[in-house]
Amino acid sequence: MKPNTPVPEGFIHRDVPTSTVAIGWIQGLEKDIYLVSHELTQKEMEKRGYKFDEKGSWCWDTFFI
């Protein structure tokens, strides 16, 4: 969202500092990917020369069915 976007009642927000973002698109059966999605994304990042910052990074999963 743009800065200063109103937060609807009942929701919370977090300001995330400017950073480089990796998006991993993983396809497969939930039982095969659910527990390893983070690991798969991190390995692909490293193959491309990026390093995951365990100290200051945000990580979230979004699932599309």
PDB file of C-alpha atoms in Angstrom:
ATOM      1  CA  MET A   1       0.000   0.000   0.000  1.00  0.00           C
ATOM      2  CA  LYS A   2       1.022   3.589  -0.383  1.00  0.00           C
ATOM      3  CA  PRO A   3       2.338   5.399   2.730  1.00  0.00           C
ATOM      4  CA  ASN A   4      -0.393   6.794   4.997  1.00  0.00           C
ATOM      5  CA  THR A   5      -3.058   4.471   3.595  1.00  0.00           C
ATOM      6  CA  PRO A   6      -5.811   4.211   6.226  1.00  0.00           C
ATOM      7  CA  VAL A   7      -5.921   0.868   8.038  1.00  0.00           C
ATOM      8  CA  PRO A   8      -9.463  -0.505   8.329  1.00  0.00           C
ATOM      9  CA  GLU A   9     -10.806  -1.009  11.836  1.00  0.00           C
ATOM     10  CA  GLY A  10      -9.998  -4.462  13.170  1.00  0.00           C
ATOM     11  CA  PHE A  11      -6.786  -4.770  11.128  1.00  0.00           C
ATOM     12  CA  ILE A  12      -3.183  -4.036  12.030  1.00  0.00           C
ATOM     13  CA  HIS A  13      -0.298  -2.922   9.851  1.00  0.00           C
ATOM     14  CA  ARG A  14       3.464  -3.009   9.822  1.00  0.00           C
ATOM     15  CA  ASP A  15       5.739  -0.595   8.015  1.00  0.00           C
ATOM     16  CA  VAL A  16       8.283  -2.610   6.045  1.00  0.00           C
ATOM     17  CA  PRO A  17      11.474  -0.734   5.169  1.00  0.00           C
ATOM     18  CA  THR A  18      12.549  -0.418   1.550  1.00  0.00           C
ATOM     19  CA  SER A  19      14.268  -3.641   0.546  1.00  0.00           C
ATOM     20  CA  THR A  20      14.827  -6.168  -2.202  1.00  0.00           C
ATOM     21  CA  VAL A  21      11.988  -8.670  -2.376  1.00  0.00           C
ATOM     22  CA  ALA A  22      12.004 -12.219  -3.697  1.00  0.00           C
ATOM     23  CA  ILE A  23       8.821 -13.868  -4.857  1.00  0.00           C
ATOM     24  CA  GLY A  24       8.848 -17.635  -5.166  1.00  0.00           C
ATOM     25  CA  TRP A  25       6.060 -19.200  -7.209  1.00  0.00           C
ATOM     26  CA  ILE A  26       5.890 -22.868  -6.300  1.00  0.00           C
ATOM     27  CA  GLN A  27       3.413 -25.234  -7.878  1.00  0.00           C
ATOM     28  CA  GLY A  28       2.521 -28.700  -6.709  1.00  0.00           C
ATOM     29  CA  LEU A  29       0.431 -30.609  -4.269  1.00  0.00           C
ATOM     30  CA  GLU A  30       0.063 -28.967  -0.881  1.00  0.00           C
ATOM     31  CA  LYS A  31       1.415 -32.059   0.883  1.00  0.00           C
ATOM     32  CA  ASP A  32       4.616 -31.831  -1.210  1.00  0.00           C
ATOM     33  CA  ILE A  33       5.328 -28.111  -0.922  1.00  0.00           C
ATOM     34  CA  TYR A  34       3.703 -26.761   2.247  1.00  0.00           C
ATOM     35  CA  LEU A  35       6.556 -27.525   4.649  1.00  0.00           C
ATOM     36  CA  VAL A  36       9.392 -26.704   2.221  1.00  0.00           C
ATOM     37  CA  SER A  37       8.192 -23.600   0.359  1.00  0.00           C
ATOM     38  CA  HIS A  38      10.493 -21.270   2.323  1.00  0.00           C
ATOM     39  CA  GLU A  39      13.489 -23.554   1.809  1.00  0.00           C
ATOM     40  CA  LEU A  40      12.819 -23.889  -1.937  1.00  0.00           C
ATOM     41  CA  THR A  41      12.531 -20.117  -2.343  1.00  0.00           C
ATOM     42  CA  GLN A  42      15.681 -19.471  -0.320  1.00  0.00           C
ATOM     43  CA  LYS A  43      17.701 -22.009  -2.348  1.00  0.00           C
ATOM     44  CA  GLU A  44      16.580 -20.412  -5.610  1.00  0.00           C
ATOM     45  CA  MET A  45      17.512 -16.964  -4.283  1.00  0.00           C
ATOM     46  CA  GLU A  46      20.999 -18.186  -3.424  1.00  0.00           C
ATOM     47  CA  LYS A  47      21.404 -19.719  -6.907  1.00  0.00           C
ATOM     48  CA  ARG A  48      20.760 -16.236  -8.295  1.00  0.00           C
ATOM     49  CA  GLY A  49      23.288 -14.533  -6.007  1.00  0.00           C
ATOM     50  CA  TYR A  50      20.968 -13.260  -3.271  1.00  0.00           C
ATOM     51  CA  LYS A  51      21.324 -13.938   0.429  1.00  0.00           C
ATOM     52  CA  PHE A  52      18.358 -14.274   2.777  1.00  0.00           C
ATOM     53  CA  ASP A  53      18.721 -11.953   5.783  1.00  0.00           C
ATOM     54  CA  GLU A  54      17.506 -13.953   8.791  1.00  0.00           C
ATOM     55  CA  LYS A  55      17.793 -10.931  11.113  1.00  0.00           C
ATOM     56  CA  GLY A  56      15.765  -8.283   9.364  1.00  0.00           C
ATOM     57  CA  SER A  57      13.695 -10.019   6.751  1.00  0.00           C
ATOM     58  CA  TRP A  58       9.976 -10.488   6.478  1.00  0.00           C
ATOM     59  CA  CYS A  59       8.610 -13.715   5.171  1.00  0.00           C
ATOM     60  CA  TRP A  60       5.030 -14.670   4.420  1.00  0.00           C
ATOM     61  CA  ASP A  61       3.214 -17.249   2.377  1.00  0.00           C
ATOM     62  CA  THR A  62       0.213 -16.745   0.156  1.00  0.00           C
ATOM     63  CA  PHE A  63      -1.609 -19.761  -1.177  1.00  0.00           C
ATOM     64  CA  PHE A  64      -3.809 -19.767  -4.254  1.00  0.00           C
ATOM     65  CA  ILE A  65      -6.200 -22.647  -4.751  1.00  0.00           C
TER      66      ILE A  65
END
